[in-house]
PDB file of C-alpha atoms and ligand atoms in Angstrom:
ATOM      1  CA  MET A  10      -0.162  -0.032  -0.126  1.00  0.00           C
ATOM      2  CA  ASP A  11       1.369   3.405  -0.953  1.00  0.00           C
ATOM      3  CA  ALA A  12       1.723   5.621   2.335  1.00  0.00           C
ATOM      4  CA  VAL A  13      -1.213   7.614   1.433  1.00  0.00           C
ATOM      5  CA  SER A  14      -3.970   6.245  -0.409  1.00  0.00           C
ATOM      6  CA  PRO A  15      -4.552   8.805  -3.278  1.00  0.00           C
ATOM      7  CA  ALA A  16      -8.582   7.329  -2.648  1.00  0.00           C
ATOM      8  CA  LEU A  17      -8.875   9.676   0.433  1.00  0.00           C
ATOM      9  CA  ARG A  18      -9.776  12.970   0.233  1.00  0.00           C
ATOM     10  CA  PRO A  19      -7.561  15.932   0.995  1.00  0.00           C
ATOM     11  CA  ARG A  20      -7.781  17.108   4.671  1.00  0.00           C
ATOM     12  CA  ARG A  21      -5.548  19.994   4.781  1.00  0.00           C
ATOM     13  CA  SER A  22      -7.916  22.575   6.538  1.00  0.00           C
ATOM     14  CA  CYS A  23     -10.160  20.740   8.774  1.00  0.00           C
ATOM     15  CA  LEU A  24     -13.145  23.591   9.838  1.00  0.00           C
ATOM     16  CA  ALA A  25     -14.710  23.179  13.398  1.00  0.00           C
ATOM     17  CA  VAL A  26     -17.893  24.539  13.194  1.00  0.00           C
ATOM     18  CA  PRO A  27     -19.969  24.257  16.620  1.00  0.00           C
ATOM     19  CA  GLY A  28     -23.498  22.657  15.960  1.00  0.00           C
ATOM     20  CA  SER A  29     -25.446  24.798  18.034  1.00  0.00           C
ATOM     21  CA  SER A  30     -24.687  28.092  15.500  1.00  0.00           C
ATOM     22  CA  THR A  31     -26.779  28.019  12.398  1.00  0.00           C
ATOM     23  CA  LYS A  32     -25.100  30.933  11.209  1.00  0.00           C
ATOM     24  CA  MET A  33     -21.892  29.513  11.450  1.00  0.00           C
ATOM     25  CA  MET A  34     -22.792  26.459   9.962  1.00  0.00           C
ATOM     26  CA  GLU A  35     -23.966  28.649   6.810  1.00  0.00           C
ATOM     27  CA  LYS A  36     -21.074  30.905   6.664  1.00  0.00           C
ATOM     28  CA  ALA A  37     -18.943  27.595   6.620  1.00  0.00           C
ATOM     29  CA  GLN A  38     -20.068  26.480   3.434  1.00  0.00           C
ATOM     30  CA  GLY A  39     -18.681  29.274   1.550  1.00  0.00           C
ATOM     31  CA  LEU A  40     -15.033  28.508   2.654  1.00  0.00           C
ATOM     32  CA  PRO A  41     -12.558  26.893   1.242  1.00  0.00           C
ATOM     33  CA  ALA A  42     -12.062  24.548   3.634  1.00  0.00           C
ATOM     34  CA  ASP A  43     -11.324  20.557   2.410  1.00  0.00           C
ATOM     35  CA  GLN A  44     -13.314  19.510   5.395  1.00  0.00           C
ATOM     36  CA  VAL A  45     -16.030  21.017   7.786  1.00  0.00           C
ATOM     37  CA  PHE A  46     -16.866  19.117  11.161  1.00  0.00           C
ATOM     38  CA  LEU A  47     -19.984  20.046  12.658  1.00  0.00           C
ATOM     39  CA  ASP A  48     -19.589  19.616  16.440  1.00  0.00           C
ATOM     40  CA  LEU A  49     -22.016  18.398  19.064  1.00  0.00           C
ATOM     41  CA  GLU A  50     -18.626  18.188  21.569  1.00  0.00           C
ATOM     42  CA  ASP A  51     -16.698  20.527  23.305  1.00  0.00           C
ATOM     43  CA  ALA A  52     -17.748  23.352  21.339  1.00  0.00           C
ATOM     44  CA  VAL A  53     -21.481  22.923  22.527  1.00  0.00           C
ATOM     45  CA  ALA A  54     -23.041  23.648  25.939  1.00  0.00           C
ATOM     46  CA  PRO A  55     -24.568  20.660  27.619  1.00  0.00           C
ATOM     47  CA  GLY A  56     -27.933  22.413  27.675  1.00  0.00           C
ATOM     48  CA  ALA A  57     -27.590  22.965  23.923  1.00  0.00           C
ATOM     49  CA  LYS A  58     -26.604  19.729  22.416  1.00  0.00           C
ATOM     50  CA  GLU A  59     -30.266  18.305  21.936  1.00  0.00           C
ATOM     51  CA  GLY A  60     -30.881  21.469  19.716  1.00  0.00           C
ATOM     52  CA  ALA A  61     -27.603  20.807  17.852  1.00  0.00           C
ATOM     53  CA  ARG A  62     -28.288  17.829  16.942  1.00  0.00           C
ATOM     54  CA  LYS A  63     -31.355  19.247  15.360  1.00  0.00           C
ATOM     55  CA  ASN A  64     -29.617  21.811  13.537  1.00  0.00           C
ATOM     56  CA  ILE A  65     -26.735  19.568  12.304  1.00  0.00           C
ATOM     57  CA  VAL A  66     -29.338  17.509  10.479  1.00  0.00           C
ATOM     58  CA  ALA A  67     -30.869  20.335   8.704  1.00  0.00           C
ATOM     59  CA  ALA A  68     -27.498  22.057   8.079  1.00  0.00           C
ATOM     60  CA  LEU A  69     -26.437  18.671   6.154  1.00  0.00           C
ATOM     61  CA  ASN A  70     -29.847  18.286   4.381  1.00  0.00           C
ATOM     62  CA  THR A  71     -30.105  21.685   2.876  1.00  0.00           C
ATOM     63  CA  GLY A  72     -26.839  23.241   2.942  1.00  0.00           C
ATOM     64  CA  ASP A  73     -24.497  23.286  -0.066  1.00  0.00           C
ATOM     65  CA  TRP A  74     -21.355  21.171   0.985  1.00  0.00           C
ATOM     66  CA  THR A  75     -19.845  20.796  -2.529  1.00  0.00           C
ATOM     67  CA  GLY A  76     -16.132  20.161  -2.561  1.00  0.00           C
ATOM     68  CA  LYS A  77     -16.295  19.244   1.463  1.00  0.00           C
ATOM     69  CA  THR A  78     -16.220  16.127   3.396  1.00  0.00           C
ATOM     70  CA  ARG A  79     -18.777  16.546   5.843  1.00  0.00           C
ATOM     71  CA  VAL A  80     -18.193  15.218   9.261  1.00  0.00           C
ATOM     72  CA  VAL A  81     -20.149  15.302  12.387  1.00  0.00           C
ATOM     73  CA  ARG A  82     -17.827  15.020  15.978  1.00  0.00           C
ATOM     74  CA  VAL A  83     -20.213  13.243  18.458  1.00  0.00           C
ATOM     75  CA  ASN A  84     -19.848  13.367  22.301  1.00  0.00           C
ATOM     76  CA  ASP A  85     -17.198  10.680  23.565  1.00  0.00           C
ATOM     77  CA  LEU A  86     -18.058   7.260  24.807  1.00  0.00           C
ATOM     78  CA  THR A  87     -18.006   8.284  28.958  1.00  0.00           C
ATOM     79  CA  THR A  88     -21.126  10.520  28.229  1.00  0.00           C
ATOM     80  CA  LYS A  89     -24.519  10.078  28.295  1.00  0.00           C
ATOM     81  CA  TRP A  90     -25.098  11.350  24.866  1.00  0.00           C
ATOM     82  CA  THR A  91     -22.829   9.592  22.229  1.00  0.00           C
ATOM     83  CA  TYR A  92     -25.719   6.942  21.263  1.00  0.00           C
ATOM     84  CA  ARG A  93     -28.392   9.327  20.580  1.00  0.00           C
ATOM     85  CA  ASP A  94     -25.969  11.643  19.126  1.00  0.00           C
ATOM     86  CA  VAL A  95     -25.242   8.911  16.115  1.00  0.00           C
ATOM     87  CA  ILE A  96     -28.751   7.704  15.773  1.00  0.00           C
ATOM     88  CA  GLU A  97     -30.041  11.216  15.292  1.00  0.00           C
ATOM     89  CA  VAL A  98     -27.637  12.434  12.906  1.00  0.00           C
ATOM     90  CA  VAL A  99     -26.876   9.312  10.972  1.00  0.00           C
ATOM     91  CA  GLU A 100     -30.747   8.572  10.568  1.00  0.00           C
ATOM     92  CA  GLY A 101     -31.983  12.303   9.582  1.00  0.00           C
ATOM     93  CA  ALA A 102     -28.766  12.818   7.400  1.00  0.00           C
ATOM     94  CA  GLY A 103     -26.699   9.953   6.813  1.00  0.00           C
ATOM     95  CA  ALA A 104     -26.839  10.466   3.000  1.00  0.00           C
ATOM     96  CA  ASN A 105     -25.358  13.516   3.225  1.00  0.00           C
ATOM     97  CA  LEU A 106     -22.573  12.603   5.876  1.00  0.00           C
ATOM     98  CA  ASP A 107     -19.266  11.218   5.048  1.00  0.00           C
ATOM     99  CA  CYS A 108     -17.733  10.490   8.285  1.00  0.00           C
ATOM    100  CA  VAL A 109     -18.657  10.512  12.032  1.00  0.00           C
ATOM    101  CA  MET A 110     -15.503  11.693  14.420  1.00  0.00           C
ATOM    102  CA  LEU A 111     -15.123   9.939  17.688  1.00  0.00           C
ATOM    103  CA  PRO A 112     -13.280  11.928  20.462  1.00  0.00           C
ATOM    104  CA  LYS A 113     -11.457  11.099  23.303  1.00  0.00           C
ATOM    105  CA  VAL A 114     -11.379   7.363  21.748  1.00  0.00           C
ATOM    106  CA  GLN A 115      -9.677   5.053  24.464  1.00  0.00           C
ATOM    107  CA  SER A 116      -9.773   1.721  22.798  1.00  0.00           C
ATOM    108  CA  ALA A 117     -10.393  -0.520  19.899  1.00  0.00           C
ATOM    109  CA  GLU A 118     -13.419  -1.518  21.577  1.00  0.00           C
ATOM    110  CA  GLN A 119     -15.002   1.973  21.226  1.00  0.00           C
ATOM    111  CA  VAL A 120     -14.587   2.162  17.625  1.00  0.00           C
ATOM    112  CA  HIS A 121     -16.135  -1.299  17.238  1.00  0.00           C
ATOM    113  CA  TRP A 122     -19.471  -0.027  19.553  1.00  0.00           C
ATOM    114  CA  LEU A 123     -19.239   2.689  16.738  1.00  0.00           C
ATOM    115  CA  ASP A 124     -18.689   0.822  13.626  1.00  0.00           C
ATOM    116  CA  VAL A 125     -21.420  -1.817  14.719  1.00  0.00           C
ATOM    117  CA  LEU A 126     -23.971   1.018  15.522  1.00  0.00           C
ATOM    118  CA  LEU A 127     -23.321   2.728  12.386  1.00  0.00           C
ATOM    119  CA  THR A 128     -23.966  -0.438  10.348  1.00  0.00           C
ATOM    120  CA  GLN A 129     -27.306  -1.217  12.385  1.00  0.00           C
ATOM    121  CA  ILE A 130     -28.526   1.994  11.190  1.00  0.00           C
ATOM    122  CA  GLU A 131     -27.303   2.093   7.636  1.00  0.00           C
ATOM    123  CA  THR A 132     -29.063  -1.616   7.343  1.00  0.00           C
ATOM    124  CA  THR A 133     -32.194   0.376   8.825  1.00  0.00           C
ATOM    125  CA  MET A 134     -32.613   3.175   6.635  1.00  0.00           C
ATOM    126  CA  GLY A 135     -31.526   1.306   3.598  1.00  0.00           C
ATOM    127  CA  PHE A 136     -28.157   3.323   3.182  1.00  0.00           C
ATOM    128  CA  GLU A 137     -25.229   1.760   1.680  1.00  0.00           C
ATOM    129  CA  VAL A 138     -23.663  -0.530   4.820  1.00  0.00           C
ATOM    130  CA  GLY A 139     -19.906   0.709   5.166  1.00  0.00           C
ATOM    131  CA  ARG A 140     -19.984   3.818   3.451  1.00  0.00           C
ATOM    132  CA  ILE A 141     -19.659   6.446   6.254  1.00  0.00           C
ATOM    133  CA  GLY A 142     -16.408   6.585   7.773  1.00  0.00           C
ATOM    134  CA  ILE A 143     -14.698   7.056  11.097  1.00  0.00           C
ATOM    135  CA  GLU A 144     -12.650   9.707  12.291  1.00  0.00           C
ATOM    136  CA  ALA A 145     -11.103   8.657  15.417  1.00  0.00           C
ATOM    137  CA  GLN A 146      -9.005  11.439  17.735  1.00  0.00           C
ATOM    138  CA  ILE A 147      -6.888  10.469  20.439  1.00  0.00           C
ATOM    139  CA  GLU A 148      -6.787  13.371  23.278  1.00  0.00           C
ATOM    140  CA  ASN A 149      -5.448  11.357  25.677  1.00  0.00           C
ATOM    141  CA  ALA A 150      -2.706   8.818  27.850  1.00  0.00           C
ATOM    142  CA  ILE A 151      -4.766   5.907  27.078  1.00  0.00           C
ATOM    143  CA  GLY A 152      -5.537   6.331  23.314  1.00  0.00           C
ATOM    144  CA  LEU A 153      -2.283   7.312  22.610  1.00  0.00           C
ATOM    145  CA  ILE A 154      -0.891   3.955  24.046  1.00  0.00           C
ATOM    146  CA  ASN A 155      -3.864   2.645  22.164  1.00  0.00           C
ATOM    147  CA  ALA A 156      -3.349   4.350  19.038  1.00  0.00           C
ATOM    148  CA  LYS A 157      -2.507   1.289  16.858  1.00  0.00           C
ATOM    149  CA  ASP A 158      -5.112  -0.773  17.915  1.00  0.00           C
ATOM    150  CA  ILE A 159      -7.409   2.168  17.485  1.00  0.00           C
ATOM    151  CA  ALA A 160      -6.583   2.469  13.761  1.00  0.00           C
ATOM    152  CA  PHE A 161      -6.568  -0.970  13.030  1.00  0.00           C
ATOM    153  CA  ALA A 162     -10.126  -1.607  14.940  1.00  0.00           C
ATOM    154  CA  SER A 163     -12.504  -0.958  11.787  1.00  0.00           C
ATOM    155  CA  ASP A 164     -11.936  -0.356   7.912  1.00  0.00           C
ATOM    156  CA  ARG A 165     -14.277   2.366   8.213  1.00  0.00           C
ATOM    157  CA  ILE A 166     -11.126   4.561  10.175  1.00  0.00           C
ATOM    158  CA  GLU A 167     -10.438   7.379   7.674  1.00  0.00           C
ATOM    159  CA  THR A 168      -8.020   9.403  10.055  1.00  0.00           C
ATOM    160  CA  VAL A 169      -6.169   9.555  13.306  1.00  0.00           C
ATOM    161  CA  ILE A 170      -6.547  13.083  14.638  1.00  0.00           C
ATOM    162  CA  PHE A 171      -4.470  14.724  17.498  1.00  0.00           C
ATOM    163  CA  GLY A 172      -6.710  16.491  20.160  1.00  0.00           C
ATOM    164  CA  PRO A 173      -3.931  18.933  21.682  1.00  0.00           C
ATOM    165  CA  ALA A 174      -5.821  20.575  24.483  1.00  0.00           C
ATOM    166  CA  ASP A 175      -7.697  17.377  25.934  1.00  0.00           C
ATOM    167  CA  PHE A 176      -3.980  15.755  25.308  1.00  0.00           C
ATOM    168  CA  LEU A 177      -1.940  18.161  27.137  1.00  0.00           C
ATOM    169  CA  ALA A 178      -4.906  17.811  29.891  1.00  0.00           C
ATOM    170  CA  SER A 179      -4.553  14.362  30.061  1.00  0.00           C
ATOM    171  CA  ILE A 180      -0.975  14.278  30.561  1.00  0.00           C
ATOM    172  CA  GLN A 181      -0.293  17.345  32.752  1.00  0.00           C
ATOM    173  CA  MET A 182       2.108  19.119  30.428  1.00  0.00           C
ATOM    174  CA  ARG A 183       3.000  22.577  31.817  1.00  0.00           C
ATOM    175  CA  THR A 184       1.828  24.841  29.154  1.00  0.00           C
ATOM    176  CA  THR A 185      -1.264  27.423  28.439  1.00  0.00           C
ATOM    177  CA  VAL A 186      -0.366  27.496  24.658  1.00  0.00           C
ATOM    178  CA  VAL A 187      -1.667  24.405  22.707  1.00  0.00           C
ATOM    179  CA  GLY A 188       0.644  23.676  20.020  1.00  0.00           C
ATOM    180  CA  GLY A 189       3.370  26.057  20.871  1.00  0.00           C
ATOM    181  CA  LEU A 190       6.876  25.308  22.229  1.00  0.00           C
ATOM    182  CA  ILE A 191       8.061  25.464  25.621  1.00  0.00           C
ATOM    183  CA  SER A 192      11.045  27.574  26.516  1.00  0.00           C
ATOM    184  CA  GLU A 193      12.152  25.426  29.510  1.00  0.00           C
ATOM    185  CA  TYR A 194      12.315  22.658  27.207  1.00  0.00           C
ATOM    186  CA  PRO A 195      14.845  22.081  25.003  1.00  0.00           C
ATOM    187  CA  GLY A 196      13.132  20.192  22.101  1.00  0.00           C
ATOM    188  CA  ASP A 197       9.576  19.868  20.276  1.00  0.00           C
ATOM    189  CA  PRO A 198       7.236  18.910  23.424  1.00  0.00           C
ATOM    190  CA  TYR A 199       4.910  17.029  20.745  1.00  0.00           C
ATOM    191  CA  HIS A 200       7.331  15.015  18.734  1.00  0.00           C
ATOM    192  CA  HIS A 201       6.464  11.706  20.481  1.00  0.00           C
ATOM    193  CA  ILE A 202       2.740  12.327  20.302  1.00  0.00           C
ATOM    194  CA  LEU A 203       2.752  13.479  16.578  1.00  0.00           C
ATOM    195  CA  MET A 204       4.978  10.547  15.607  1.00  0.00           C
ATOM    196  CA  SER A 205       3.216   8.163  17.398  1.00  0.00           C
ATOM    197  CA  ILE A 206      -0.468   9.519  15.674  1.00  0.00           C
ATOM    198  CA  LEU A 207       1.533   9.324  12.507  1.00  0.00           C
ATOM    199  CA  LEU A 208       2.938   6.007  12.719  1.00  0.00           C
ATOM    200  CA  ALA A 209      -0.516   4.538  13.790  1.00  0.00           C
ATOM    201  CA  ALA A 210      -1.993   6.310  10.796  1.00  0.00           C
ATOM    202  CA  ARG A 211       0.590   5.127   8.263  1.00  0.00           C
ATOM    203  CA  ALA A 212       0.534   1.448   9.562  1.00  0.00           C
ATOM    204  CA  LYS A 213      -3.259   1.711   8.480  1.00  0.00           C
ATOM    205  CA  GLY A 214      -2.769   3.245   5.510  1.00  0.00           C
ATOM    206  CA  VAL A 215      -4.986   6.237   6.640  1.00  0.00           C
ATOM    207  CA  GLN A 216      -4.620  10.138   6.776  1.00  0.00           C
ATOM    208  CA  ALA A 217      -2.976  12.095  10.164  1.00  0.00           C
ATOM    209  CA  ILE A 218      -4.205  14.920  11.205  1.00  0.00           C
ATOM    210  CA  ASP A 219      -3.035  17.627  13.608  1.00  0.00           C
ATOM    211  CA  GLY A 220      -5.678  19.231  15.890  1.00  0.00           C
ATOM    212  CA  PRO A 221      -6.204  23.007  16.810  1.00  0.00           C
ATOM    213  CA  PHE A 222      -4.002  25.939  17.646  1.00  0.00           C
ATOM    214  CA  LEU A 223      -6.133  28.260  19.942  1.00  0.00           C
ATOM    215  CA  GLN A 224      -4.646  31.801  18.877  1.00  0.00           C
ATOM    216  CA  ILE A 225      -6.816  31.959  16.120  1.00  0.00           C
ATOM    217  CA  ARG A 226      -5.704  35.643  15.557  1.00  0.00           C
ATOM    218  CA  ASP A 227      -2.075  34.965  15.382  1.00  0.00           C
ATOM    219  CA  VAL A 228      -1.964  33.138  11.487  1.00  0.00           C
ATOM    220  CA  ASP A 229       2.259  33.409  11.450  1.00  0.00           C
ATOM    221  CA  ALA A 230       1.955  31.167  14.634  1.00  0.00           C
ATOM    222  CA  PHE A 231      -0.149  28.922  13.162  1.00  0.00           C
ATOM    223  CA  ARG A 232       1.619  28.282  10.077  1.00  0.00           C
ATOM    224  CA  GLU A 233       4.970  27.808  12.251  1.00  0.00           C
ATOM    225  CA  VAL A 234       3.021  25.168  14.213  1.00  0.00           C
ATOM    226  CA  ALA A 235       1.236  23.338  11.479  1.00  0.00           C
ATOM    227  CA  GLY A 236       4.775  23.587   9.614  1.00  0.00           C
ATOM    228  CA  ARG A 237       6.172  21.309  12.302  1.00  0.00           C
ATOM    229  CA  SER A 238       3.584  18.546  11.871  1.00  0.00           C
ATOM    230  CA  ALA A 239       3.472  19.374   7.817  1.00  0.00           C
ATOM    231  CA  ALA A 240       6.918  18.369   8.096  1.00  0.00           C
ATOM    232  CA  LEU A 241       6.411  15.258   9.809  1.00  0.00           C
ATOM    233  CA  GLY A 242       4.433  13.966   7.130  1.00  0.00           C
ATOM    234  CA  PHE A 243       0.567  14.840   8.553  1.00  0.00           C
ATOM    235  CA  ASP A 244      -2.132  15.728   6.027  1.00  0.00           C
ATOM    236  CA  GLY A 245      -4.104  18.517   7.591  1.00  0.00           C
ATOM    237  CA  LYS A 246      -4.890  20.443  10.628  1.00  0.00           C
ATOM    238  CA  TRP A 247      -7.832  21.530  12.582  1.00  0.00           C
ATOM    239  CA  VAL A 248      -9.001  25.415  11.648  1.00  0.00           C
ATOM    240  CA  LEU A 249     -10.879  27.380  13.925  1.00  0.00           C
ATOM    241  CA  HIS A 250     -11.251  30.800  11.954  1.00  0.00           C
ATOM    242  CA  PRO A 251     -11.766  31.606   8.617  1.00  0.00           C
ATOM    243  CA  GLY A 252      -8.331  33.267   8.609  1.00  0.00           C
ATOM    244  CA  GLN A 253      -6.750  29.987   8.962  1.00  0.00           C
ATOM    245  CA  VAL A 254      -7.868  28.099   6.104  1.00  0.00           C
ATOM    246  CA  ASP A 255      -5.659  29.444   3.833  1.00  0.00           C
ATOM    247  CA  ALA A 256      -2.839  28.922   5.674  1.00  0.00           C
ATOM    248  CA  ALA A 257      -3.565  25.480   6.201  1.00  0.00           C
ATOM    249  CA  ASN A 258      -4.490  24.549   2.642  1.00  0.00           C
ATOM    250  CA  GLU A 259      -0.658  26.360   1.581  1.00  0.00           C
ATOM    251  CA  VAL A 260       1.077  24.469   4.274  1.00  0.00           C
ATOM    252  CA  TYR A 261      -0.183  20.911   3.785  1.00  0.00           C
ATOM    253  CA  SER A 262       0.263  21.291  -0.016  1.00  0.00           C
ATOM    254  CA  PRO A 263       3.602  20.003  -1.166  1.00  0.00           C
ATOM    255  CA  ARG A 264       5.476  22.913  -1.872  1.00  0.00           C
ATOM    256  CA  GLN A 265       6.159  23.720  -6.002  1.00  0.00           C
ATOM    257  CA  GLU A 266       9.700  22.468  -5.753  1.00  0.00           C
ATOM    258  CA  ASP A 267       8.405  19.181  -4.143  1.00  0.00           C
ATOM    259  CA  TYR A 268       6.073  19.175  -6.415  1.00  0.00           C
ATOM    260  CA  ASP A 269       7.908  19.402  -9.873  1.00  0.00           C
ATOM    261  CA  TRP A 270      10.582  17.316  -8.420  1.00  0.00           C
ATOM    262  CA  ALA A 271       8.030  14.379  -8.010  1.00  0.00           C
ATOM    263  CA  GLU A 272       6.578  14.543 -10.896  1.00  0.00           C
ATOM    264  CA  LEU A 273      10.346  14.628 -12.664  1.00  0.00           C
ATOM    265  CA  VAL A 274      11.335  11.709 -10.843  1.00  0.00           C
ATOM    266  CA  LEU A 275       7.993   9.664 -11.663  1.00  0.00           C
ATOM    267  CA  ASP A 276       8.520  10.357 -15.636  1.00  0.00           C
ATOM    268  CA  ALA A 277      12.184  10.130 -15.368  1.00  0.00           C
ATOM    269  CA  TYR A 278      11.771   6.369 -13.603  1.00  0.00           C
ATOM    270  CA  ALA A 279       9.233   5.205 -15.865  1.00  0.00           C
ATOM    271  CA  HIS A 280      11.704   6.160 -18.862  1.00  0.00           C
ATOM    272  CA  TYR A 281      14.711   4.377 -17.459  1.00  0.00           C
ATOM    273  CA  THR A 282      13.078   1.325 -16.528  1.00  0.00           C
ATOM    274  CA  SER A 283      11.801   0.761 -19.923  1.00  0.00           C
ATOM    275  CA  PRO A 284      13.290  -0.905 -22.685  1.00  0.00           C
ATOM    276  CA  GLU A 285      13.707   2.576 -24.414  1.00  0.00           C
ATOM    277  CA  GLY A 286      15.357   3.899 -21.148  1.00  0.00           C
ATOM    278  CA  GLY A 287      17.847   1.085 -20.883  1.00  0.00           C
ATOM    279  CA  LEU A 288      15.818  -1.360 -17.875  1.00  0.00           C
ATOM    280  CA  LEU A 289      17.653   0.559 -15.468  1.00  0.00           C
ATOM    281  CA  GLY A 290      16.639   0.185 -11.827  1.00  0.00           C
ATOM    282  CA  ALA A 291      19.057   3.236 -10.563  1.00  0.00           C
ATOM    283  CA  ALA A 292      19.488   6.208 -13.029  1.00  0.00           C
ATOM    284  CA  MET A 293      20.854   9.854 -12.562  1.00  0.00           C
ATOM    285  CA  ILE A 294      18.566  12.934 -12.681  1.00  0.00           C
ATOM    286  CA  GLY A 295      21.078  15.827 -12.797  1.00  0.00           C
ATOM    287  CA  ASP A 296      23.244  15.133  -9.502  1.00  0.00           C
ATOM    288  CA  GLU A 297      20.733  12.941  -7.754  1.00  0.00           C
ATOM    289  CA  MET A 298      20.364   9.148  -8.237  1.00  0.00           C
ATOM    290  CA  ILE A 299      16.859   7.905  -8.257  1.00  0.00           C
ATOM    291  CA  ASP A 300      15.606   4.397  -7.629  1.00  0.00           C
ATOM    292  CA  GLU A 301      12.835   2.552  -6.695  1.00  0.00           C
ATOM    293  CA  ALA A 302      12.634   3.963  -3.336  1.00  0.00           C
ATOM    294  CA  SER A 303      12.644   7.461  -5.039  1.00  0.00           C
ATOM    295  CA  ARG A 304       9.751   6.767  -7.275  1.00  0.00           C
ATOM    296  CA  LYS A 305       7.358   5.807  -4.020  1.00  0.00           C
ATOM    297  CA  MET A 306       8.481   9.419  -2.236  1.00  0.00           C
ATOM    298  CA  ALA A 307       7.480  10.434  -5.268  1.00  0.00           C
ATOM    299  CA  LEU A 308       4.295   9.140  -5.409  1.00  0.00           C
ATOM    300  CA  VAL A 309       3.004  10.437  -2.167  1.00  0.00           C
ATOM    301  CA  ILE A 310       4.257  13.710  -3.312  1.00  0.00           C
ATOM    302  CA  ALA A 311       2.760  13.997  -6.786  1.00  0.00           C
ATOM    303  CA  ALA A 312      -0.683  12.294  -5.314  1.00  0.00           C
ATOM    304  CA  LYS A 313      -1.033  15.374  -2.423  1.00  0.00           C
ATOM    305  CA  GLY A 314      -0.007  17.941  -5.378  1.00  0.00           C
ATOM    306  CA  ARG A 315      -2.267  16.448  -7.928  1.00  0.00           C
ATOM    307  CA  ALA A 316      -5.074  16.350  -5.304  1.00  0.00           C
ATOM    308  CA  ALA A 317      -4.280  20.183  -4.204  1.00  0.00           C
ATOM    309  CA  GLY A 318      -4.731  21.122  -7.972  1.00  0.00           C
ATOM    310  CA  MET A 319      -0.995  21.808  -8.751  1.00  0.00           C
ATOM    311  CA  ALA A 320       0.371  22.250 -11.566  1.00  0.00           C
ATOM    312  CA  ARG A 321       3.771  21.214 -12.687  1.00  0.00           C
ATOM    313  CA  THR A 322       6.319  23.806 -13.891  1.00  0.00           C
ATOM    314  CA  LYS A 323       9.030  21.231 -15.169  1.00  0.00           C
ATOM    315  CA  LYS A 324       8.788  18.794 -17.695  1.00  0.00           C
ATOM    316  CA  PHE A 325      11.266  15.736 -17.937  1.00  0.00           C
ATOM    317  CA  GLU A 326      13.366  15.461 -21.312  1.00  0.00           C
ATOM    318  CA  PRO A 327      14.860  12.044 -21.998  1.00  0.00           C
ATOM    319  CA  PRO A 328      18.580  12.532 -22.591  1.00  0.00           C
ATOM    320  CA  PRO A 329      19.512  12.443 -26.603  1.00  0.00           C
ATOM    321  CA  ASP A 330      21.221   8.875 -27.470  1.00  0.00           C
TER     322      ASP A 330
HETATM  323  C1  LIG B   3      -9.641  19.273  20.688  1.00  0.00           C
HETATM  324  O1  LIG B   3     -10.275  18.392  20.656  1.00  0.00           O
HETATM  325  C2  LIG B   3      -8.756  19.388  21.404  1.00  0.00           C
HETATM  326  O2  LIG B   3      -8.707  18.710  22.327  1.00  0.00           O
HETATM  327  O3  LIG B   3      -7.027  19.954  21.584  1.00  0.00           O
HETATM  328 MG1  LIG B   4     -10.828  17.700  22.406  1.00  0.00          MG
END
């Protein structure tokens, strides 16, 4: 399996929208986010949750979400709300919903629970069984320890997501700026956490998504934090404000020079491994040696660039005989 399945939808920017706000759900439809998730969890007060379910069903059924992955975040399984969240939203708008996001996931069993419930609802409603995906949000120590089992718990899993605010509370990291570096710590305090989530996601062949950055007016700081998870290989990040959307789309798209390199390697490698190119396993482009592993790296970058609608600016010319 390639590192990132090109079949998966791009999720460079995943816009969080409270299900209690019909106005924000309307506005979200006009923003260039790859994904929108309508929230029933922490952005909605306990007393507003039942009304929010109804708002979300209406928004999914009547809104124009063209080009966006449509996700609903339900409440986590330690609450009383989860089963009704899933039943009301999926029965009411399952045909217009791509994924259910399960926050604070602790174990594979919790994912199984959601998988079975979705299958029962899809069967009852006459929806295609298995079409609705699951996004698993890792937000505590036990969830991270079980991240691999969570990623492998169901073929519905499409993403493994980092939930930094809850996670920092869970492990008691000493900071109040979610995602920011910590002056007393001589390194990146998120490296292990992000890498563990990335490895769990990639082992299963699904996407890895970084969580929110709460200083929403500081777009430069957002870019810096996003740039770190993008550099590791993450596919996208949550956005909480329209000002963060373009930045996320840019940061999680390949750089132009990397995209050009990828397309060039794919063309060059196809040429050199063909009879016309000499059936070579390894070849040179300029000063760089390329082989099958270079092709695999290039495939990942090319898939992301194509999904982002990028255009190449360099063409491969086979050398004259
Ligand atoms: C998101 O849910 C977070 O806790 O950061
Ligand atoms: Mg959270």
